[in-house]
Tab-separated table of C-alpha atoms and ligand atoms in Angstrom:
chain	number	residue	atom	x	y	z
A	1	MET	CA	-34.980	-27.604	-97.871
A	2	THR	CA	-32.989	-30.963	-97.097
A	3	THR	CA	-34.768	-33.111	-94.352
A	4	ARG	CA	-32.476	-33.456	-91.545
A	5	LYS	CA	-32.408	-36.077	-88.790
A	6	PRO	CA	-34.412	-34.246	-86.142
A	7	ILE	CA	-32.965	-33.320	-82.855
A	8	ARG	CA	-34.795	-35.620	-80.146
A	9	LYS	CA	-32.253	-35.892	-77.467
A	10	ALA	CA	-30.633	-33.286	-75.175
A	11	VAL	CA	-27.738	-33.668	-72.830
A	12	PHE	CA	-27.652	-31.632	-69.747
A	13	PRO	CA	-24.188	-31.864	-68.044
A	14	VAL	CA	-24.892	-31.335	-64.186
A	15	ALA	CA	-22.075	-33.158	-62.576
A	16	GLY	CA	-19.939	-30.171	-61.892
A	17	LEU	CA	-18.762	-29.316	-58.258
A	18	GLY	CA	-20.368	-25.758	-58.245
A	19	THR	CA	-17.492	-24.444	-56.075
A	20	ARG	CA	-18.299	-20.805	-56.726
A	21	PHE	CA	-21.569	-21.222	-54.941
A	22	LEU	CA	-20.265	-22.878	-51.721
A	23	PRO	CA	-21.442	-23.380	-49.024
A	24	ALA	CA	-25.016	-23.170	-50.749
A	25	THR	CA	-23.923	-26.167	-53.085
A	26	LYS	CA	-22.357	-28.438	-50.530
A	27	ALA	CA	-25.665	-30.563	-50.261
A	28	ILE	CA	-27.878	-28.925	-52.989
A	29	PRO	CA	-26.920	-29.237	-56.634
A	30	LYS	CA	-26.189	-25.799	-58.202
A	31	GLU	CA	-28.559	-26.630	-61.001
A	32	LEU	CA	-31.527	-26.762	-58.371
A	33	LEU	CA	-30.773	-23.242	-57.003
A	34	PRO	CA	-34.040	-21.348	-57.962
A	35	ILE	CA	-34.403	-18.073	-60.046
A	36	VAL	CA	-37.566	-16.746	-58.401
A	37	ASP	CA	-39.441	-20.119	-58.086
A	38	ARG	CA	-38.037	-22.464	-60.601
A	39	PRO	CA	-34.800	-24.146	-60.436
A	40	LEU	CA	-32.114	-23.536	-63.115
A	41	ILE	CA	-32.433	-26.993	-64.459
A	42	GLN	CA	-36.315	-26.412	-65.081
A	43	TYR	CA	-35.589	-23.558	-67.324
A	44	ALA	CA	-33.305	-25.397	-69.389
A	45	VAL	CA	-35.420	-28.459	-69.547
A	46	ASP	CA	-38.449	-26.190	-70.613
A	47	GLU	CA	-36.270	-24.675	-73.321
A	48	ALA	CA	-35.406	-28.052	-74.731
A	49	ARG	CA	-39.005	-29.195	-74.617
A	50	GLU	CA	-40.132	-25.952	-76.453
A	51	ALA	CA	-37.574	-26.751	-79.250
A	52	GLY	CA	-39.296	-30.286	-79.840
A	53	ILE	CA	-36.750	-32.418	-77.769
A	54	GLU	CA	-38.266	-35.394	-76.228
A	55	GLN	CA	-35.572	-37.117	-74.363
A	56	MET	CA	-33.661	-35.414	-71.601
A	57	ILE	CA	-30.210	-36.952	-70.578
A	58	PHE	CA	-28.778	-35.792	-67.420
A	59	VAL	CA	-25.011	-36.430	-66.690
A	60	THR	CA	-25.059	-36.463	-63.032
A	61	GLY	CA	-22.483	-37.104	-60.322
A	62	ARG	CA	-22.225	-37.695	-56.626
A	63	GLY	CA	-24.754	-35.663	-54.532
A	64	LYS	CA	-26.967	-34.758	-57.546
A	65	SER	CA	-29.742	-37.212	-57.201
A	66	ALA	CA	-32.208	-34.495	-56.237
A	67	ILE	CA	-32.204	-33.348	-59.926
A	68	VAL	CA	-33.715	-36.657	-60.951
A	69	GLU	CA	-36.271	-36.352	-57.992
A	70	HIS	CA	-37.292	-32.981	-59.271
A	71	PHE	CA	-38.741	-34.800	-62.431
A	72	ASP	CA	-40.290	-37.643	-60.704
A	73	VAL	CA	-43.708	-37.893	-59.200
A	74	ALA	CA	-43.781	-36.775	-55.632
A	75	TYR	CA	-46.476	-39.057	-54.371
A	76	GLU	CA	-46.901	-37.787	-50.521
A	77	LEU	CA	-46.698	-34.267	-51.613
A	78	GLU	CA	-49.343	-34.607	-54.467
A	79	ALA	CA	-51.693	-36.797	-52.348
A	80	THR	CA	-51.691	-34.237	-49.665
A	81	MET	CA	-52.080	-31.283	-51.940
A	82	SER	CA	-55.106	-33.041	-53.493
A	83	GLU	CA	-56.633	-33.869	-50.260
A	84	ARG	CA	-56.231	-30.012	-49.290
A	85	GLY	CA	-57.784	-29.026	-52.667
A	86	LYS	CA	-54.726	-27.369	-53.906
A	87	ASP	CA	-53.986	-26.909	-57.646
A	88	LEU	CA	-51.514	-29.398	-58.856
A	89	SER	CA	-50.973	-27.800	-62.144
A	90	ILE	CA	-47.938	-25.868	-60.871
A	91	LEU	CA	-46.073	-29.276	-61.059
A	92	ASP	CA	-46.885	-29.826	-64.714
A	93	SER	CA	-43.676	-28.807	-66.084
A	94	THR	CA	-41.891	-31.446	-63.931
A	95	ARG	CA	-43.810	-34.438	-65.398
A	96	PHE	CA	-42.372	-36.580	-68.145
A	97	THR	CA	-43.388	-39.564	-70.162
A	98	PRO	CA	-41.708	-42.563	-68.397
A	99	GLY	CA	-38.497	-43.346	-70.038
A	100	ASP	CA	-37.902	-39.872	-71.356
A	101	ILE	CA	-35.713	-38.792	-68.313
A	102	ILE	CA	-32.372	-40.729	-68.590
A	103	THR	CA	-29.455	-40.391	-66.273
A	104	VAL	CA	-25.856	-41.368	-66.739
A	105	ARG	CA	-23.143	-40.961	-64.071
A	106	GLN	CA	-19.755	-39.074	-64.494
A	107	GLN	CA	-17.921	-40.593	-61.736
A	108	VAL	CA	-15.104	-37.945	-61.562
A	109	PRO	CA	-15.752	-34.331	-62.867
A	110	LEU	CA	-13.010	-34.454	-65.487
A	111	GLY	CA	-14.495	-31.530	-67.602
A	112	LEU	CA	-17.376	-30.578	-69.729
A	113	GLY	CA	-16.040	-32.662	-72.746
A	114	HIS	CA	-15.697	-35.845	-70.574
A	115	ALA	CA	-19.281	-35.095	-69.074
A	116	ILE	CA	-20.794	-35.198	-72.614
A	117	TRP	CA	-18.670	-38.299	-73.705
A	118	CYS	CA	-20.386	-40.183	-70.659
A	119	ALA	CA	-23.625	-39.870	-72.528
A	120	ARG	CA	-22.448	-41.490	-75.865
A	121	ALA	CA	-24.363	-44.833	-75.471
A	122	ILE	CA	-27.685	-43.034	-74.986
A	123	VAL	CA	-27.005	-40.419	-77.654
A	124	GLY	CA	-26.156	-43.190	-80.226
A	125	ASP	CA	-25.837	-42.299	-83.742
A	126	GLU	CA	-28.014	-39.208	-84.079
A	127	PRO	CA	-27.416	-35.421	-83.748
A	128	PHE	CA	-28.133	-34.127	-80.252
A	129	ALA	CA	-28.470	-30.918	-78.288
A	130	ILE	CA	-26.424	-29.878	-75.209
A	131	LEU	CA	-27.782	-27.335	-72.736
A	132	LEU	CA	-25.592	-26.022	-69.772
A	133	PRO	CA	-28.314	-25.233	-67.131
A	134	ASP	CA	-26.315	-22.543	-65.301
A	135	GLU	CA	-26.491	-20.300	-68.392
A	136	LEU	CA	-30.098	-19.038	-68.432
A	137	MET	CA	-31.236	-18.001	-71.740
A	138	VAL	CA	-34.147	-15.745	-72.183
A	139	GLY	CA	-35.649	-15.223	-75.465
A	140	ASN	CA	-36.643	-11.607	-76.537
A	141	GLN	CA	-40.324	-10.359	-76.680
A	142	GLY	CA	-40.703	-11.200	-72.999
A	143	ALA	CA	-38.726	-14.239	-72.249
A	144	GLY	CA	-37.875	-17.906	-73.010
A	145	SER	CA	-40.329	-20.908	-72.722
A	146	GLY	CA	-42.538	-20.438	-69.748
A	147	THR	CA	-41.690	-16.792	-69.627
A	148	GLY	CA	-42.400	-15.537	-73.031
A	149	GLY	CA	-40.568	-15.236	-76.504
A	150	THR	CA	-38.701	-17.849	-78.566
A	151	GLY	CA	-36.005	-19.865	-76.505
A	152	CYS	CA	-32.471	-20.193	-77.580
A	153	MET	CA	-32.668	-23.835	-78.349
A	154	LYS	CA	-35.753	-23.455	-80.655
A	155	GLN	CA	-33.845	-20.747	-82.477
A	156	MET	CA	-30.966	-23.170	-82.926
A	157	VAL	CA	-33.204	-25.944	-84.002
A	158	GLU	CA	-34.561	-23.647	-86.627
A	159	ALA	CA	-31.206	-22.736	-87.863
A	160	TYR	CA	-30.194	-26.388	-87.822
A	161	GLU	CA	-33.055	-27.235	-90.200
A	162	GLN	CA	-31.530	-24.725	-92.665
A	163	VAL	CA	-27.798	-25.627	-92.420
A	164	GLY	CA	-27.529	-28.997	-90.484
A	165	GLY	CA	-24.173	-29.941	-89.253
A	166	ASN	CA	-22.798	-28.500	-85.978
A	167	LEU	CA	-24.018	-25.242	-84.302
A	168	VAL	CA	-23.198	-23.385	-81.112
A	169	SER	CA	-24.932	-20.318	-79.813
A	170	VAL	CA	-22.872	-17.138	-79.443
A	171	LEU	CA	-23.080	-13.679	-78.172
A	172	GLU	CA	-20.730	-10.684	-77.934
A	173	VAL	CA	-19.117	-9.755	-74.914
A	174	PRO	CA	-16.674	-6.789	-74.020
A	175	ARG	CA	-13.195	-7.852	-75.343
A	176	GLU	CA	-11.556	-7.836	-71.819
A	177	ASP	CA	-14.060	-10.656	-70.884
A	178	VAL	CA	-13.461	-13.236	-73.423
A	179	SER	CA	-10.768	-15.201	-71.502
A	180	SER	CA	-13.458	-16.830	-69.426
A	181	TYR	CA	-15.154	-18.582	-72.343
A	182	GLY	CA	-14.918	-20.579	-75.492
A	183	VAL	CA	-14.323	-18.064	-78.363
A	184	ILE	CA	-15.087	-18.523	-82.106
A	185	THR	CA	-13.014	-17.453	-85.218
A	186	PRO	CA	-15.857	-16.124	-87.265
A	187	GLY	CA	-16.127	-16.547	-91.029
A	188	GLU	CA	-18.964	-15.339	-93.315
A	189	SER	CA	-22.172	-14.166	-91.746
A	190	ARG	CA	-25.784	-14.464	-93.123
A	191	GLY	CA	-28.429	-13.066	-90.874
A	192	THR	CA	-28.157	-14.613	-87.467
A	193	LEU	CA	-25.799	-17.413	-88.995
A	194	THR	CA	-22.034	-17.089	-88.803
A	195	GLU	CA	-19.536	-19.746	-90.157
A	196	VAL	CA	-17.171	-20.947	-87.508
A	197	ARG	CA	-13.604	-21.284	-88.873
A	198	GLY	CA	-12.085	-21.900	-85.301
A	199	LEU	CA	-12.671	-22.379	-81.620
A	200	VAL	CA	-10.492	-21.827	-78.661
A	201	GLU	CA	-11.241	-22.329	-75.014
A	202	LYS	CA	-10.309	-19.425	-72.588
A	203	PRO	CA	-7.727	-17.589	-74.698
A	204	PRO	CA	-5.669	-14.836	-73.439
A	205	VAL	CA	-7.336	-11.469	-74.407
A	206	GLU	CA	-4.640	-10.614	-76.821
A	207	GLN	CA	-4.862	-13.844	-78.654
A	208	ALA	CA	-8.629	-14.147	-78.732
A	209	PRO	CA	-9.810	-14.532	-82.334
A	210	SER	CA	-12.924	-12.499	-81.740
A	211	ASN	CA	-15.406	-11.270	-78.926
A	212	LYS	CA	-17.996	-13.841	-79.889
A	213	ILE	CA	-18.290	-16.410	-77.013
A	214	VAL	CA	-20.122	-19.797	-76.979
A	215	SER	CA	-22.915	-19.515	-74.635
A	216	GLY	CA	-23.986	-22.881	-73.381
A	217	ARG	CA	-26.064	-24.186	-76.186
A	218	TYR	CA	-24.929	-26.650	-79.003
A	219	ILE	CA	-26.235	-28.909	-81.594
A	220	LEU	CA	-23.699	-31.443	-82.486
A	221	GLN	CA	-23.276	-34.522	-84.672
A	222	PRO	CA	-22.643	-37.861	-83.046
A	223	GLU	CA	-19.013	-37.984	-84.420
A	224	VAL	CA	-18.069	-35.605	-81.628
A	225	MET	CA	-18.159	-38.669	-79.285
A	226	ARG	CA	-15.436	-40.288	-81.125
A	227	THR	CA	-13.415	-36.997	-81.304
A	228	LEU	CA	-13.808	-36.916	-77.397
A	229	GLU	CA	-12.617	-40.490	-77.054
A	230	GLY	CA	-9.193	-40.466	-75.283
A	231	GLN	CA	-8.953	-36.714	-75.633
A	232	GLU	CA	-6.124	-35.010	-73.842
A	233	LYS	CA	-6.779	-32.370	-71.096
A	234	GLY	CA	-7.099	-28.825	-72.217
A	235	ALA	CA	-7.519	-25.382	-70.512
A	236	GLY	CA	-7.813	-25.638	-66.769
A	237	GLY	CA	-6.573	-29.145	-66.789
A	238	GLU	CA	-10.161	-30.326	-68.002
A	239	ILE	CA	-11.254	-32.258	-71.000
A	240	GLN	CA	-12.726	-29.474	-72.987
A	241	LEU	CA	-15.701	-29.724	-75.335
A	242	THR	CA	-14.370	-26.798	-77.119
A	243	ASP	CA	-11.142	-28.708	-78.098
A	244	ALA	CA	-13.274	-31.602	-79.625
A	245	MET	CA	-15.479	-29.172	-81.558
A	246	ALA	CA	-12.425	-27.500	-82.832
A	247	ARG	CA	-11.194	-30.679	-84.352
A	248	MET	CA	-14.426	-31.247	-86.183
A	249	ILE	CA	-14.237	-27.843	-88.080
A	250	GLY	CA	-13.377	-28.523	-91.662
A	251	THR	CA	-14.772	-32.027	-91.690
A	252	GLN	CA	-18.432	-31.081	-91.135
A	253	PRO	CA	-20.354	-27.811	-91.486
A	254	PHE	CA	-20.042	-25.674	-88.324
A	255	HIS	CA	-22.057	-22.494	-87.713
A	256	ALA	CA	-22.689	-20.099	-84.829
A	257	VAL	CA	-26.321	-18.697	-84.220
A	258	THR	CA	-26.471	-15.217	-82.501
A	259	PHE	CA	-29.098	-15.697	-79.879
A	260	ASN	CA	-31.923	-13.135	-80.181
A	261	GLY	CA	-32.330	-12.692	-76.403
A	262	ARG	CA	-30.477	-12.346	-73.136
A	263	ARG	CA	-28.153	-14.575	-71.360
A	264	PHE	CA	-27.463	-14.758	-67.576
A	265	ASP	CA	-24.328	-16.479	-66.376
A	266	CYS	CA	-25.918	-18.062	-63.347
A	267	GLY	CA	-22.754	-20.049	-62.531
A	268	SER	CA	-21.522	-16.670	-61.165
A	269	LYS	CA	-23.035	-15.155	-58.089
A	270	THR	CA	-23.608	-11.677	-59.774
A	271	GLY	CA	-25.125	-13.242	-62.720
A	272	PHE	CA	-27.362	-15.297	-60.542
A	273	VAL	CA	-28.578	-12.078	-58.717
A	274	GLU	CA	-29.051	-10.375	-62.015
A	275	ALA	CA	-31.197	-13.048	-63.475
A	276	THR	CA	-33.280	-13.122	-60.159
A	277	LEU	CA	-33.967	-9.399	-60.477
A	278	ALA	CA	-34.620	-9.284	-64.224
A	279	LEU	CA	-37.083	-12.274	-64.176
A	280	ALA	CA	-38.854	-11.001	-60.889
A	281	LEU	CA	-39.171	-7.612	-62.497
A	282	GLU	CA	-40.955	-9.004	-65.591
A	283	ARG	CA	-43.345	-11.241	-63.659
A	284	GLU	CA	-47.008	-10.210	-63.897
A	285	ASP	CA	-47.549	-11.476	-60.343
A	286	MET	CA	-44.871	-9.607	-58.587
A	287	GLY	CA	-43.012	-7.228	-60.926
A	288	GLU	CA	-44.679	-4.041	-59.424
A	289	GLU	CA	-43.823	-5.117	-55.900
A	290	VAL	CA	-40.295	-5.894	-56.722
A	291	ARG	CA	-39.829	-2.693	-58.517
A	292	ALA	CA	-41.060	-0.634	-55.440
A	293	MET	CA	-38.764	-2.843	-53.273
A	294	ALA	CA	-35.651	-2.172	-55.564
A	295	ARG	CA	-36.480	1.622	-55.498
A	296	ARG	CA	-36.649	1.489	-51.566
A	297	LEU	CA	-33.446	-0.497	-51.365
A	298	LEU	CA	-31.639	1.952	-53.684
A	299	GLY	CA	-32.743	4.719	-51.293
B	301	UTP	P1	-18.749	-25.151	-64.648
B	301	UTP	O1	-17.488	-24.661	-65.431
B	301	UTP	O2	-19.787	-24.037	-64.466
B	301	UTP	O3	-18.356	-25.851	-63.397
B	301	UTP	O4	-19.471	-26.231	-65.546
B	301	UTP	P2	-18.943	-26.214	-62.155
B	301	UTP	O5	-18.215	-27.344	-61.441
B	301	UTP	O6	-20.446	-26.467	-62.278
B	301	UTP	O7	-19.042	-24.873	-61.229
B	301	UTP	P3	-17.699	-24.171	-60.444
B	301	UTP	O8	-16.916	-23.505	-61.546
B	301	UTP	O9	-16.983	-25.061	-59.611
B	301	UTP	O10	-18.501	-23.084	-59.620
B	301	UTP	C1	-20.334	-25.929	-66.706
B	301	UTP	C2	-21.395	-26.967	-66.755
B	301	UTP	O11	-20.819	-28.374	-67.047
B	301	UTP	C3	-21.076	-29.220	-66.000
B	301	UTP	C4	-21.475	-28.337	-64.773
B	301	UTP	O12	-22.357	-29.168	-63.986
B	301	UTP	C5	-22.088	-27.207	-65.329
B	301	UTP	O13	-23.510	-27.489	-65.807
B	301	UTP	N1	-19.859	-30.154	-65.660
B	301	UTP	C6	-18.482	-29.516	-65.647
B	301	UTP	C7	-19.935	-31.447	-65.613
B	301	UTP	O14	-21.099	-32.055	-65.692
B	301	UTP	N2	-18.897	-32.163	-65.403
B	301	UTP	C8	-17.550	-31.748	-65.312
B	301	UTP	O15	-16.496	-32.349	-65.159
B	301	UTP	C9	-17.396	-30.285	-65.292
């Protein structure tokens, strides 16, 4: 097997406006909304850490500072908890080696592609991961990092070690739902890996090349930053990552990994509620109680 440059850095674009969750997200970043008792960003960061990624790069914007606070030491809180003899290990997942949490600012939310481009100087000349925190990926056999089975990014890093190049995670959705997502034109498949021959953002149903949608996890080569440079706006008037990736197909290997697990679209209200219910039902400390509660509510 060829030795690849390891994936050491992950970019988390968190500068979006979160308009679908207003008024909840007027003062609180969408990425800090909790699924049970962990904010969305924590699930994504844990997933990256599980995959061996060391540096977390947040692309933030106005009103998003609380995300960085979440991964800082909360001195007063921790001192008071210690005095009261409370267990601080609950905060372990929020701790980082100094220097491993990096933020860059996207001054205006011009789109996902633009957000990624804002991290170009920190990413430098190495392959990197991207995780969209509002897509919660839960690995099979239990759940993702902190919740059970192998997480999505770890599955992707394992695939990357075999094929290198660029990778996106995909899953299949009912045909009528494809126009909300990036869709791949699939080539040959081998196990969970499928060659990507084309990519299109939010196509009309009748023009969609397949029902395999890109689901919020990427491993990309640094050349994507040059492709994003000066890129025109695409679907929805936003600078789209999908368009930049599409332009790289043919110049570098490009594969899709079918994720062995479940994905919850926590950027939508129903997806968020579904994730909350699913994870609460699976928790050892509360699953039984929630199951009884759900039965009562359903009458
Ligand atoms: P979404 O499409 O979910 O947009 O972005 P949004 O603004 O967060 O939410 P709505 O649609 O208004 O409710 C997907 C991811 O890309 C980030 C978002 O923060 C989210 O994690 N993003 C999007 C940026 O960082 N910058 C942008 O300009 C756009």
